[in-house]
Amino acid sequence: MLTSRKTFLPFALPSISEDAIEEVAQVLRSGWVTSGPKVKQFEMEFGDYVGSKETIAVNSATAGLHLALEAIGLTQDDAAITSAITFTATTEVICYFGAEPILTDVDPIQNLLTPDSLRQTIEMRCNWDGKVLRSKKTGKHVKAVLPVHLAGYTCDMEGILEIARSYNLYVIEDAAHAFPAVHKNVMIGNWGDFTVFSFYATKGITTGEGGMITTKHKAAADRMRKMRLHGINRDAFNRPGWYYEVVDAGYKYNMTDIAAALGIVQLKESHAFWDRRTEIAQTYNREFSNLKGVKLPKNDLNGLHSWHLYRIEIDPKVAKIGRDSFVEELRERNIGTSLHFIPIFEHPYYKKTFQYDRKEYPVACSMYDRSVSLPLFAGMTKSDEKDVIDSVKSLLDF
């Protein structure tokens, strides 16, 4: 009988160094803790890192996606296409406007929205009159596509962009899992009209809560900067005196200097984090290579995988245990897991509101029944690795 760990190993934990703690402490001592010089510094350094001139720091990736859709003028008369396999944030921001989310199925290997699935969705669910793409169901104007880079794999951005341009669609990348991923020698953050990164606690780098938008469009960037802070025409830090003007009905989406200070140090440490996650993922792949009925993740053939997650799929017809029992057995051994993701069409709100038919998403349904994410984070020790490997092998090795 395999001995269980004495302590619980989560599937992800942030790595916070003493340098990061000191940087945050300096901000707390400074007396300026909301949006100020550290946010500006973080935006500049993040832009330099990914190669983007326009960067807008926000308090979550959800806020970033919302601002990007607001910047393109999405309304209740519009629709947007995104993947059925994503976190609710990608879809809910479309709903904020009363717009219609149109879901694509995903490919069976990486579970991504692809040029093929995008094209099939457009042919099946949309009408094109030569100028405007419209939803067959509602007649709404399809204005954008939101590809989701999943687990660290990158979507085929060249193919997606080609299709999007032919139908006059904006491309807004959900890159919550994609820092610091590279697609075809170009870092994620430079492909679509907008790219939105997440700095949530489990992400490649963290600010506790937070996100970053990158874009090529300066006018849109200026609007998002204004809209992230109540529609006020000047940031508090740069405001001369007390006078300001509210020029639009904006939101409270600004990042704090406390969060940015953490992000500045995390950014400096990000390559080391990525190296360690990559090392763990490759060790898993090597150790699990002979397991039957288990699909392992592979390196991204189109670039550099961020290894945000290590997702496997268990075929219950071949493996000696099903996914749900596997998860329970790992929990008994004090090893945490997660699922990325429950398909959007399975959630009660989306089922009721948009009447999605799960039969139209066979790959997403198969993934949902088989997928599980194993522990993968930079702070894992060799002992943690061994505990995961030994436990997985004990449950799946014949």
mmCIF file of C-alpha atoms in Angstrom:
data_model
loop_
_atom_site.group_PDB
_atom_site.id
_atom_site.type_symbol
_atom_site.label_atom_id
_atom_site.label_comp_id
_atom_site.label_asym_id
_atom_site.label_seq_id
_atom_site.Cartn_x
_atom_site.Cartn_y
_atom_site.Cartn_z
ATOM 1 C CA MET A 1 0.000 0.000 0.000
ATOM 2 C CA LEU A 2 1.395 3.394 -1.052
ATOM 3 C CA THR A 3 1.975 5.708 1.909
ATOM 4 C CA SER A 4 0.061 8.980 1.658
ATOM 5 C CA ARG A 5 1.733 12.354 2.028
ATOM 6 C CA LYS A 6 1.448 13.937 5.448
ATOM 7 C CA THR A 7 0.462 17.304 3.994
ATOM 8 C CA PHE A 8 -1.854 18.209 1.125
ATOM 9 C CA LEU A 9 -0.209 19.135 -2.196
ATOM 10 C CA PRO A 10 -2.409 21.584 -4.171
ATOM 11 C CA PHE A 11 -2.419 21.437 -7.954
ATOM 12 C CA ALA A 12 -0.952 24.982 -7.968
ATOM 13 C CA LEU A 13 0.649 27.448 -5.554
ATOM 14 C CA PRO A 14 2.263 30.866 -6.121
ATOM 15 C CA SER A 15 6.003 31.291 -5.580
ATOM 16 C CA ILE A 16 6.622 34.479 -3.569
ATOM 17 C CA SER A 17 10.258 35.384 -2.957
ATOM 18 C CA GLU A 18 11.693 37.565 -0.200
ATOM 19 C CA ASP A 19 12.571 40.124 -2.898
ATOM 20 C CA ALA A 20 8.890 40.329 -3.820
ATOM 21 C CA ILE A 21 7.846 40.699 -0.196
ATOM 22 C CA GLU A 22 10.354 43.521 0.277
ATOM 23 C CA GLU A 23 9.188 45.285 -2.894
ATOM 24 C CA VAL A 24 5.592 45.216 -1.632
ATOM 25 C CA ALA A 25 6.716 46.371 1.809
ATOM 26 C CA GLN A 26 8.421 49.396 0.247
ATOM 27 C CA VAL A 27 5.154 50.366 -1.424
ATOM 28 C CA LEU A 28 3.294 50.023 1.870
ATOM 29 C CA ARG A 29 5.875 52.240 3.548
ATOM 30 C CA SER A 30 5.687 54.835 0.760
ATOM 31 C CA GLY A 31 2.108 55.855 1.522
ATOM 32 C CA TRP A 32 1.053 55.535 -2.148
ATOM 33 C CA VAL A 33 -0.658 52.154 -2.415
ATOM 34 C CA THR A 34 -3.238 52.579 -5.192
ATOM 35 C CA SER A 35 -2.491 53.097 -8.919
ATOM 36 C CA GLY A 36 0.723 55.059 -9.218
ATOM 37 C CA PRO A 37 4.397 54.766 -10.213
ATOM 38 C CA LYS A 38 4.650 51.012 -9.678
ATOM 39 C CA VAL A 39 1.733 50.344 -12.033
ATOM 40 C CA LYS A 40 3.427 52.498 -14.691
ATOM 41 C CA GLN A 41 6.707 50.640 -14.152
ATOM 42 C CA PHE A 42 5.025 47.239 -14.348
ATOM 43 C CA GLU A 43 3.216 48.179 -17.566
ATOM 44 C CA MET A 44 6.447 49.382 -19.156
ATOM 45 C CA GLU A 45 8.494 46.349 -18.098
ATOM 46 C CA PHE A 46 5.787 43.881 -19.124
ATOM 47 C CA GLY A 47 5.524 45.595 -22.512
ATOM 48 C CA ASP A 48 9.288 45.348 -22.961
ATOM 49 C CA TYR A 49 9.183 41.648 -22.004
ATOM 50 C CA VAL A 50 6.502 40.604 -24.499
ATOM 51 C CA GLY A 51 7.321 43.228 -27.127
ATOM 52 C CA SER A 52 4.157 45.338 -26.968
ATOM 53 C CA LYS A 53 4.093 49.142 -27.066
ATOM 54 C CA GLU A 54 0.635 49.496 -25.521
ATOM 55 C CA THR A 55 0.056 47.806 -22.145
ATOM 56 C CA ILE A 56 -2.814 48.442 -19.741
ATOM 57 C CA ALA A 57 -2.703 46.978 -16.222
ATOM 58 C CA VAL A 58 -6.049 46.016 -14.686
ATOM 59 C CA ASN A 59 -7.309 44.291 -11.552
ATOM 60 C CA SER A 60 -8.226 41.024 -13.331
ATOM 61 C CA ALA A 61 -8.087 39.357 -16.722
ATOM 62 C CA THR A 62 -11.890 39.414 -16.668
ATOM 63 C CA ALA A 63 -11.735 43.211 -16.473
ATOM 64 C CA GLY A 64 -9.256 43.185 -19.347
ATOM 65 C CA LEU A 65 -11.532 41.125 -21.581
ATOM 66 C CA HIS A 66 -14.466 43.376 -20.682
ATOM 67 C CA LEU A 67 -12.508 46.528 -21.537
ATOM 68 C CA ALA A 68 -11.336 45.076 -24.851
ATOM 69 C CA LEU A 69 -14.909 44.249 -25.875
ATOM 70 C CA GLU A 70 -16.050 47.703 -24.749
ATOM 71 C CA ALA A 71 -13.279 49.279 -26.804
ATOM 72 C CA ILE A 72 -14.526 47.610 -30.013
ATOM 73 C CA GLY A 73 -18.036 48.865 -29.285
ATOM 74 C CA LEU A 74 -19.774 45.550 -28.526
ATOM 75 C CA THR A 75 -23.493 46.006 -27.823
ATOM 76 C CA GLN A 76 -26.629 43.963 -27.220
ATOM 77 C CA ASP A 77 -27.076 43.804 -30.989
ATOM 78 C CA ASP A 78 -23.812 41.883 -31.388
ATOM 79 C CA ALA A 79 -22.330 38.426 -30.895
ATOM 80 C CA ALA A 80 -18.836 37.017 -30.357
ATOM 81 C CA ILE A 81 -17.349 33.576 -30.958
ATOM 82 C CA THR A 82 -15.253 31.742 -28.378
ATOM 83 C CA SER A 83 -14.264 28.253 -27.271
ATOM 84 C CA ALA A 84 -16.603 25.906 -25.416
ATOM 85 C CA ILE A 85 -13.583 24.932 -23.293
ATOM 86 C CA THR A 86 -12.665 27.937 -21.200
ATOM 87 C CA PHE A 87 -13.305 29.508 -17.817
ATOM 88 C CA THR A 88 -16.621 31.315 -17.511
ATOM 89 C CA ALA A 89 -14.915 34.737 -17.615
ATOM 90 C CA THR A 90 -14.301 34.499 -21.365
ATOM 91 C CA THR A 91 -18.003 33.995 -21.992
ATOM 92 C CA GLU A 92 -19.513 36.099 -19.217
ATOM 93 C CA VAL A 93 -17.869 39.291 -20.487
ATOM 94 C CA ILE A 94 -19.772 38.858 -23.744
ATOM 95 C CA CYS A 95 -22.950 38.582 -21.689
ATOM 96 C CA TYR A 96 -22.145 41.835 -19.846
ATOM 97 C CA PHE A 97 -23.219 43.657 -23.026
ATOM 98 C CA GLY A 98 -26.314 41.541 -23.635
ATOM 99 C CA ALA A 99 -24.444 40.103 -26.624
ATOM 100 C CA GLU A 100 -24.643 36.464 -27.743
ATOM 101 C CA PRO A 101 -21.724 34.075 -27.094
ATOM 102 C CA ILE A 102 -21.358 31.568 -29.948
ATOM 103 C CA LEU A 103 -19.332 28.501 -28.924
ATOM 104 C CA THR A 104 -16.978 26.387 -31.007
ATOM 105 C CA ASP A 105 -16.006 22.797 -30.333
ATOM 106 C CA VAL A 106 -12.275 22.138 -29.859
ATOM 107 C CA ASP A 107 -9.619 19.929 -31.408
ATOM 108 C CA PRO A 108 -9.102 16.494 -29.779
ATOM 109 C CA ILE A 109 -5.373 16.896 -29.120
ATOM 110 C CA GLN A 110 -4.902 20.269 -27.427
ATOM 111 C CA ASN A 111 -8.580 21.189 -26.842
ATOM 112 C CA LEU A 112 -8.187 24.542 -28.583
ATOM 113 C CA LEU A 113 -10.360 26.662 -30.823
ATOM 114 C CA THR A 114 -8.740 26.088 -34.232
ATOM 115 C CA PRO A 115 -9.125 27.555 -37.728
ATOM 116 C CA ASP A 116 -11.130 24.433 -38.657
ATOM 117 C CA SER A 117 -13.468 24.645 -35.656
ATOM 118 C CA LEU A 118 -13.880 28.400 -36.220
ATOM 119 C CA ARG A 119 -14.704 27.881 -39.883
ATOM 120 C CA GLN A 120 -17.154 25.076 -39.077
ATOM 121 C CA THR A 121 -18.860 27.205 -36.433
ATOM 122 C CA ILE A 122 -19.242 30.108 -38.846
ATOM 123 C CA GLU A 123 -20.679 27.814 -41.522
ATOM 124 C CA MET A 124 -23.041 26.090 -39.072
ATOM 125 C CA ARG A 125 -24.189 29.008 -36.908
ATOM 126 C CA CYS A 126 -23.727 32.167 -38.960
ATOM 127 C CA ASN A 127 -24.812 33.872 -42.206
ATOM 128 C CA TRP A 128 -22.472 36.043 -44.292
ATOM 129 C CA ASP A 129 -23.824 38.657 -46.700
ATOM 130 C CA GLY A 130 -20.445 39.753 -48.003
ATOM 131 C CA LYS A 131 -20.084 42.531 -45.435
ATOM 132 C CA VAL A 132 -21.536 41.436 -42.099
ATOM 133 C CA LEU A 133 -21.476 38.087 -40.314
ATOM 134 C CA ARG A 134 -24.670 37.360 -38.383
ATOM 135 C CA SER A 135 -25.830 34.701 -35.966
ATOM 136 C CA LYS A 136 -28.401 32.384 -37.565
ATOM 137 C CA LYS A 137 -30.171 32.025 -34.215
ATOM 138 C CA THR A 138 -30.546 35.692 -33.256
ATOM 139 C CA GLY A 139 -29.537 37.744 -36.284
ATOM 140 C CA LYS A 140 -26.960 39.536 -34.151
ATOM 141 C CA HIS A 141 -23.835 40.978 -35.757
ATOM 142 C CA VAL A 142 -20.822 38.762 -35.025
ATOM 143 C CA LYS A 143 -18.114 41.283 -34.199
ATOM 144 C CA ALA A 144 -15.237 39.335 -32.575
ATOM 145 C CA VAL A 145 -13.601 35.995 -31.960
ATOM 146 C CA LEU A 146 -11.941 35.193 -28.623
ATOM 147 C CA PRO A 147 -9.442 32.315 -29.040
ATOM 148 C CA VAL A 148 -8.351 30.733 -25.746
ATOM 149 C CA HIS A 149 -4.764 29.560 -25.293
ATOM 150 C CA LEU A 150 -5.288 26.536 -23.051
ATOM 151 C CA ALA A 151 -2.875 25.144 -20.430
ATOM 152 C CA GLY A 152 0.086 26.708 -22.235
ATOM 153 C CA TYR A 153 -0.631 25.551 -25.778
ATOM 154 C CA THR A 154 -1.023 28.375 -28.293
ATOM 155 C CA CYS A 155 -3.851 28.612 -30.794
ATOM 156 C CA ASP A 156 -3.014 28.724 -34.517
ATOM 157 C CA MET A 157 -3.118 32.492 -34.629
ATOM 158 C CA GLU A 158 -2.147 32.856 -38.298
ATOM 159 C CA GLY A 159 -5.062 30.671 -39.383
ATOM 160 C CA ILE A 160 -7.495 32.313 -36.973
ATOM 161 C CA LEU A 161 -6.454 35.807 -38.038
ATOM 162 C CA GLU A 162 -6.879 34.938 -41.723
ATOM 163 C CA ILE A 163 -10.458 33.796 -41.114
ATOM 164 C CA ALA A 164 -11.219 36.718 -38.808
ATOM 165 C CA ARG A 165 -10.020 39.268 -41.346
ATOM 166 C CA SER A 166 -12.150 37.702 -44.087
ATOM 167 C CA TYR A 167 -15.261 38.235 -41.932
ATOM 168 C CA ASN A 168 -14.270 41.629 -40.435
ATOM 169 C CA LEU A 169 -13.886 40.193 -36.928
ATOM 170 C CA TYR A 170 -11.758 41.598 -34.143
ATOM 171 C CA VAL A 171 -9.460 39.050 -32.496
ATOM 172 C CA ILE A 172 -9.227 39.214 -28.685
ATOM 173 C CA GLU A 173 -6.920 36.556 -27.241
ATOM 174 C CA ASP A 174 -7.626 35.039 -23.848
ATOM 175 C CA ALA A 175 -4.014 34.464 -22.797
ATOM 176 C CA ALA A 176 -4.687 33.703 -19.121
ATOM 177 C CA HIS A 177 -2.658 30.474 -19.515
ATOM 178 C CA ALA A 178 -0.168 31.776 -22.055
ATOM 179 C CA PHE A 179 2.563 33.670 -20.248
ATOM 180 C CA PRO A 180 5.360 33.340 -21.338
ATOM 181 C CA ALA A 181 4.288 31.257 -24.354
ATOM 182 C CA VAL A 182 5.689 31.807 -27.845
ATOM 183 C CA HIS A 183 3.831 31.067 -31.081
ATOM 184 C CA LYS A 184 5.888 30.685 -34.280
ATOM 185 C CA ASN A 185 8.773 32.766 -32.882
ATOM 186 C CA VAL A 186 6.428 35.587 -31.816
ATOM 187 C CA MET A 187 5.566 35.961 -28.147
ATOM 188 C CA ILE A 188 1.897 35.783 -27.225
ATOM 189 C CA GLY A 189 0.808 39.386 -26.760
ATOM 190 C CA ASN A 190 1.486 40.470 -30.334
ATOM 191 C CA TRP A 191 -0.894 38.499 -32.556
ATOM 192 C CA GLY A 192 -4.486 39.635 -32.189
ATOM 193 C CA ASP A 193 -6.032 43.076 -31.892
ATOM 194 C CA PHE A 194 -5.973 42.618 -28.110
ATOM 195 C CA THR A 195 -4.358 40.058 -25.806
ATOM 196 C CA VAL A 196 -5.399 39.670 -22.173
ATOM 197 C CA PHE A 197 -3.157 38.031 -19.561
ATOM 198 C CA SER A 198 -4.063 36.900 -16.057
ATOM 199 C CA PHE A 199 -1.990 37.327 -12.895
ATOM 200 C CA TYR A 200 -4.300 35.326 -10.648
ATOM 201 C CA ALA A 201 -2.676 33.361 -7.813
ATOM 202 C CA THR A 202 -2.247 30.164 -9.853
ATOM 203 C CA LYS A 203 -0.856 31.774 -13.015
ATOM 204 C CA GLY A 204 2.693 31.895 -14.437
ATOM 205 C CA ILE A 205 3.277 35.110 -12.531
ATOM 206 C CA THR A 206 0.925 36.582 -9.960
ATOM 207 C CA THR A 207 -0.098 39.929 -8.529
ATOM 208 C CA GLY A 208 -2.644 38.219 -6.252
ATOM 209 C CA GLU A 209 -5.437 39.379 -8.527
ATOM 210 C CA GLY A 210 -4.659 41.249 -11.718
ATOM 211 C CA GLY A 211 -4.279 41.261 -15.464
ATOM 212 C CA MET A 212 -2.665 43.018 -18.417
ATOM 213 C CA ILE A 213 -3.971 44.003 -21.843
ATOM 214 C CA THR A 214 -1.638 44.391 -24.808
ATOM 215 C CA THR A 215 -2.734 45.912 -28.105
ATOM 216 C CA LYS A 216 -1.467 47.479 -31.310
ATOM 217 C CA HIS A 217 -4.272 50.063 -31.304
ATOM 218 C CA LYS A 218 -3.286 53.265 -29.503
ATOM 219 C CA ALA A 219 -6.739 54.858 -29.596
ATOM 220 C CA ALA A 220 -8.273 51.737 -28.060
ATOM 221 C CA ALA A 221 -5.492 51.617 -25.443
ATOM 222 C CA ASP A 222 -6.188 55.227 -24.474
ATOM 223 C CA ARG A 223 -9.891 54.436 -24.121
ATOM 224 C CA MET A 224 -9.218 51.379 -21.961
ATOM 225 C CA ARG A 225 -6.939 53.419 -19.685
ATOM 226 C CA LYS A 226 -9.740 55.920 -19.208
ATOM 227 C CA MET A 227 -12.489 53.321 -18.786
ATOM 228 C CA ARG A 228 -10.575 51.267 -16.216
ATOM 229 C CA LEU A 229 -10.925 54.171 -13.739
ATOM 230 C CA HIS A 230 -14.518 55.449 -13.841
ATOM 231 C CA GLY A 231 -14.134 57.154 -17.230
ATOM 232 C CA ILE A 232 -11.986 59.867 -15.625
ATOM 233 C CA ASN A 233 -9.776 61.676 -18.092
ATOM 234 C CA ARG A 234 -6.620 61.574 -15.921
ATOM 235 C CA ASP A 235 -5.113 59.049 -13.502
ATOM 236 C CA ALA A 236 -5.062 60.209 -9.896
ATOM 237 C CA PHE A 237 -1.258 59.924 -9.806
ATOM 238 C CA ASN A 238 -0.803 62.290 -12.763
ATOM 239 C CA ARG A 239 -3.627 64.689 -11.905
ATOM 240 C CA PRO A 240 -2.449 68.250 -11.241
ATOM 241 C CA GLY A 241 -4.541 69.375 -8.297
ATOM 242 C CA TRP A 242 -8.064 68.312 -7.494
ATOM 243 C CA TYR A 243 -9.800 68.964 -10.805
ATOM 244 C CA TYR A 244 -10.797 66.094 -13.104
ATOM 245 C CA GLU A 245 -13.540 65.311 -15.596
ATOM 246 C CA VAL A 246 -15.631 62.180 -16.041
ATOM 247 C CA VAL A 247 -15.934 61.859 -19.813
ATOM 248 C CA ASP A 248 -17.667 58.462 -19.940
ATOM 249 C CA ALA A 249 -19.364 55.958 -17.617
ATOM 250 C CA GLY A 250 -16.400 53.760 -16.825
ATOM 251 C CA TYR A 251 -15.490 50.983 -14.395
ATOM 252 C CA LYS A 252 -13.332 50.384 -11.306
ATOM 253 C CA TYR A 253 -10.744 48.129 -12.917
ATOM 254 C CA ASN A 254 -7.424 49.779 -12.021
ATOM 255 C CA MET A 255 -4.490 47.808 -10.601
ATOM 256 C CA THR A 256 -2.915 48.932 -7.312
ATOM 257 C CA ASP A 257 0.748 49.730 -6.726
ATOM 258 C CA ILE A 258 0.768 46.944 -4.120
ATOM 259 C CA ALA A 259 -0.166 44.408 -6.793
ATOM 260 C CA ALA A 260 2.167 45.942 -9.372
ATOM 261 C CA ALA A 261 5.128 45.815 -6.995
ATOM 262 C CA LEU A 262 4.629 42.069 -6.660
ATOM 263 C CA GLY A 263 4.264 41.792 -10.433
ATOM 264 C CA ILE A 264 7.516 43.662 -11.108
ATOM 265 C CA VAL A 265 9.541 41.116 -9.136
ATOM 266 C CA GLN A 266 7.525 38.161 -10.445
ATOM 267 C CA LEU A 267 8.285 39.321 -13.982
ATOM 268 C CA LYS A 268 12.021 39.283 -13.249
ATOM 269 C CA GLU A 269 11.678 35.752 -11.859
ATOM 270 C CA SER A 270 9.306 34.491 -14.544
ATOM 271 C CA HIS A 271 11.867 32.727 -16.715
ATOM 272 C CA ALA A 272 13.119 30.716 -13.749
ATOM 273 C CA PHE A 273 9.507 29.824 -12.915
ATOM 274 C CA TRP A 274 8.922 28.702 -16.505
ATOM 275 C CA ASP A 275 12.143 26.652 -16.537
ATOM 276 C CA ARG A 276 11.073 24.797 -13.405
ATOM 277 C CA ARG A 277 7.534 24.121 -14.664
ATOM 278 C CA THR A 278 8.979 22.849 -17.935
ATOM 279 C CA GLU A 279 11.368 20.577 -16.062
ATOM 280 C CA ILE A 280 8.520 19.069 -14.014
ATOM 281 C CA ALA A 281 6.326 18.601 -17.094
ATOM 282 C CA GLN A 282 9.112 16.817 -18.978
ATOM 283 C CA THR A 283 9.755 14.579 -15.966
ATOM 284 C CA TYR A 284 6.065 13.689 -15.846
ATOM 285 C CA ASN A 285 6.051 12.918 -19.567
ATOM 286 C CA ARG A 286 9.058 10.655 -19.189
ATOM 287 C CA GLU A 287 7.709 8.830 -16.146
ATOM 288 C CA PHE A 288 4.176 8.416 -17.502
ATOM 289 C CA SER A 289 5.108 7.500 -21.071
ATOM 290 C CA ASN A 290 4.221 3.804 -20.673
ATOM 291 C CA LEU A 291 0.873 4.259 -18.943
ATOM 292 C CA LYS A 292 -1.970 2.705 -20.913
ATOM 293 C CA GLY A 293 -5.145 4.617 -21.640
ATOM 294 C CA VAL A 294 -3.591 7.957 -20.691
ATOM 295 C CA LYS A 295 -3.110 10.855 -23.132
ATOM 296 C CA LEU A 296 -0.196 13.050 -22.082
ATOM 297 C CA PRO A 297 0.415 16.675 -23.084
ATOM 298 C CA LYS A 298 3.156 17.320 -25.618
ATOM 299 C CA ASN A 299 5.448 20.199 -26.396
ATOM 300 C CA ASP A 300 3.813 22.913 -28.506
ATOM 301 C CA LEU A 301 4.960 22.179 -32.064
ATOM 302 C CA ASN A 302 4.199 25.773 -33.092
ATOM 303 C CA GLY A 303 6.302 27.436 -30.408
ATOM 304 C CA LEU A 304 7.085 27.351 -26.705
ATOM 305 C CA HIS A 305 4.512 25.891 -24.305
ATOM 306 C CA SER A 306 4.121 27.978 -21.128
ATOM 307 C CA TRP A 307 3.407 24.800 -19.095
ATOM 308 C CA HIS A 308 0.813 26.615 -17.070
ATOM 309 C CA LEU A 309 -0.986 23.300 -16.554
ATOM 310 C CA TYR A 310 -0.212 19.619 -16.883
ATOM 311 C CA ARG A 311 -3.483 18.128 -18.194
ATOM 312 C CA ILE A 312 -3.932 14.446 -18.913
ATOM 313 C CA GLU A 313 -6.903 12.528 -20.296
ATOM 314 C CA ILE A 314 -7.836 9.087 -18.980
ATOM 315 C CA ASP A 315 -9.643 6.691 -21.293
ATOM 316 C CA PRO A 316 -11.915 4.631 -19.009
ATOM 317 C CA LYS A 317 -12.143 1.862 -21.642
ATOM 318 C CA VAL A 318 -8.382 1.253 -21.488
ATOM 319 C CA ALA A 319 -7.113 2.535 -18.132
ATOM 320 C CA LYS A 320 -7.859 0.492 -15.035
ATOM 321 C CA ILE A 321 -9.589 3.420 -13.327
ATOM 322 C CA GLY A 322 -11.888 6.222 -14.475
ATOM 323 C CA ARG A 323 -11.154 9.938 -14.100
ATOM 324 C CA ASP A 324 -13.479 10.593 -11.166
ATOM 325 C CA SER A 325 -12.205 7.618 -9.151
ATOM 326 C CA PHE A 326 -8.643 8.625 -10.016
ATOM 327 C CA VAL A 327 -9.231 12.115 -8.609
ATOM 328 C CA GLU A 328 -10.743 10.710 -5.400
ATOM 329 C CA GLU A 329 -7.864 8.274 -4.918
ATOM 330 C CA LEU A 330 -5.312 11.055 -5.352
ATOM 331 C CA ARG A 331 -7.157 13.161 -2.790
ATOM 332 C CA GLU A 332 -6.946 10.232 -0.373
ATOM 333 C CA ARG A 333 -3.188 10.373 -0.927
ATOM 334 C CA ASN A 334 -3.144 14.149 -0.180
ATOM 335 C CA ILE A 335 -2.571 15.165 -3.800
ATOM 336 C CA GLY A 336 -4.755 17.851 -5.302
ATOM 337 C CA THR A 337 -6.073 18.053 -8.856
ATOM 338 C CA SER A 338 -8.335 20.301 -10.885
ATOM 339 C CA LEU A 339 -10.354 20.257 -14.109
ATOM 340 C CA HIS A 340 -9.771 22.715 -16.960
ATOM 341 C CA PHE A 341 -12.517 23.211 -17.816
ATOM 342 C CA ILE A 342 -16.139 22.273 -17.309
ATOM 343 C CA PRO A 343 -17.519 23.129 -20.787
ATOM 344 C CA ILE A 344 -19.455 26.384 -20.900
ATOM 345 C CA PHE A 345 -22.574 24.634 -22.220
ATOM 346 C CA GLU A 346 -22.715 22.436 -19.084
ATOM 347 C CA HIS A 347 -23.277 25.348 -16.692
ATOM 348 C CA PRO A 348 -26.922 26.006 -15.714
ATOM 349 C CA TYR A 349 -26.880 29.724 -16.562
ATOM 350 C CA TYR A 350 -25.571 29.199 -20.096
ATOM 351 C CA LYS A 351 -27.791 26.161 -20.708
ATOM 352 C CA LYS A 352 -30.889 28.090 -19.710
ATOM 353 C CA THR A 353 -30.013 31.385 -21.384
ATOM 354 C CA PHE A 354 -28.614 30.207 -24.731
ATOM 355 C CA GLN A 355 -30.076 26.695 -25.130
ATOM 356 C CA TYR A 356 -26.781 25.114 -26.186
ATOM 357 C CA ASP A 357 -27.031 21.519 -27.418
ATOM 358 C CA ARG A 358 -24.157 19.467 -25.993
ATOM 359 C CA LYS A 359 -24.446 17.035 -28.925
ATOM 360 C CA GLU A 360 -22.920 19.738 -31.110
ATOM 361 C CA TYR A 361 -19.685 19.668 -29.054
ATOM 362 C CA PRO A 362 -18.544 16.015 -29.074
ATOM 363 C CA VAL A 363 -14.846 16.687 -28.466
ATOM 364 C CA ALA A 364 -15.559 19.049 -25.567
ATOM 365 C CA CYS A 365 -17.856 16.441 -24.013
ATOM 366 C CA SER A 366 -15.217 13.729 -24.333
ATOM 367 C CA MET A 367 -12.594 15.984 -22.762
ATOM 368 C CA TYR A 368 -14.932 16.789 -19.875
ATOM 369 C CA ASP A 369 -15.343 13.115 -19.046
ATOM 370 C CA ARG A 370 -11.619 12.319 -19.142
ATOM 371 C CA SER A 371 -9.472 15.353 -18.315
ATOM 372 C CA VAL A 372 -7.656 16.167 -15.067
ATOM 373 C CA SER A 373 -4.873 18.617 -14.186
ATOM 374 C CA LEU A 374 -2.041 17.323 -11.994
ATOM 375 C CA PRO A 375 0.083 19.488 -9.659
ATOM 376 C CA LEU A 376 2.487 21.740 -11.575
ATOM 377 C CA PHE A 377 4.055 24.863 -10.087
ATOM 378 C CA ALA A 378 7.536 26.304 -9.756
ATOM 379 C CA GLY A 379 7.730 25.780 -5.993
ATOM 380 C CA MET A 380 7.272 22.007 -6.178
ATOM 381 C CA THR A 381 10.149 20.062 -4.619
ATOM 382 C CA LYS A 382 11.666 16.864 -5.991
ATOM 383 C CA SER A 383 9.876 15.076 -3.172
ATOM 384 C CA ASP A 384 6.557 16.596 -4.315
ATOM 385 C CA GLU A 385 7.269 15.423 -7.862
ATOM 386 C CA LYS A 386 8.000 11.901 -6.659
ATOM 387 C CA ASP A 387 4.816 11.772 -4.597
ATOM 388 C CA VAL A 388 2.747 12.690 -7.651
ATOM 389 C CA ILE A 389 4.571 10.275 -9.935
ATOM 390 C CA ASP A 390 4.384 7.363 -7.502
ATOM 391 C CA SER A 391 0.700 7.945 -6.805
ATOM 392 C CA VAL A 392 -0.274 8.295 -10.473
ATOM 393 C CA LYS A 393 1.664 5.161 -11.409
ATOM 394 C CA SER A 394 0.134 3.176 -8.554
ATOM 395 C CA LEU A 395 -3.336 4.011 -9.863
ATOM 396 C CA LEU A 396 -2.801 3.815 -13.641
ATOM 397 C CA ASP A 397 0.069 1.369 -14.229
ATOM 398 C CA PHE A 398 -0.958 -2.208 -15.035
#
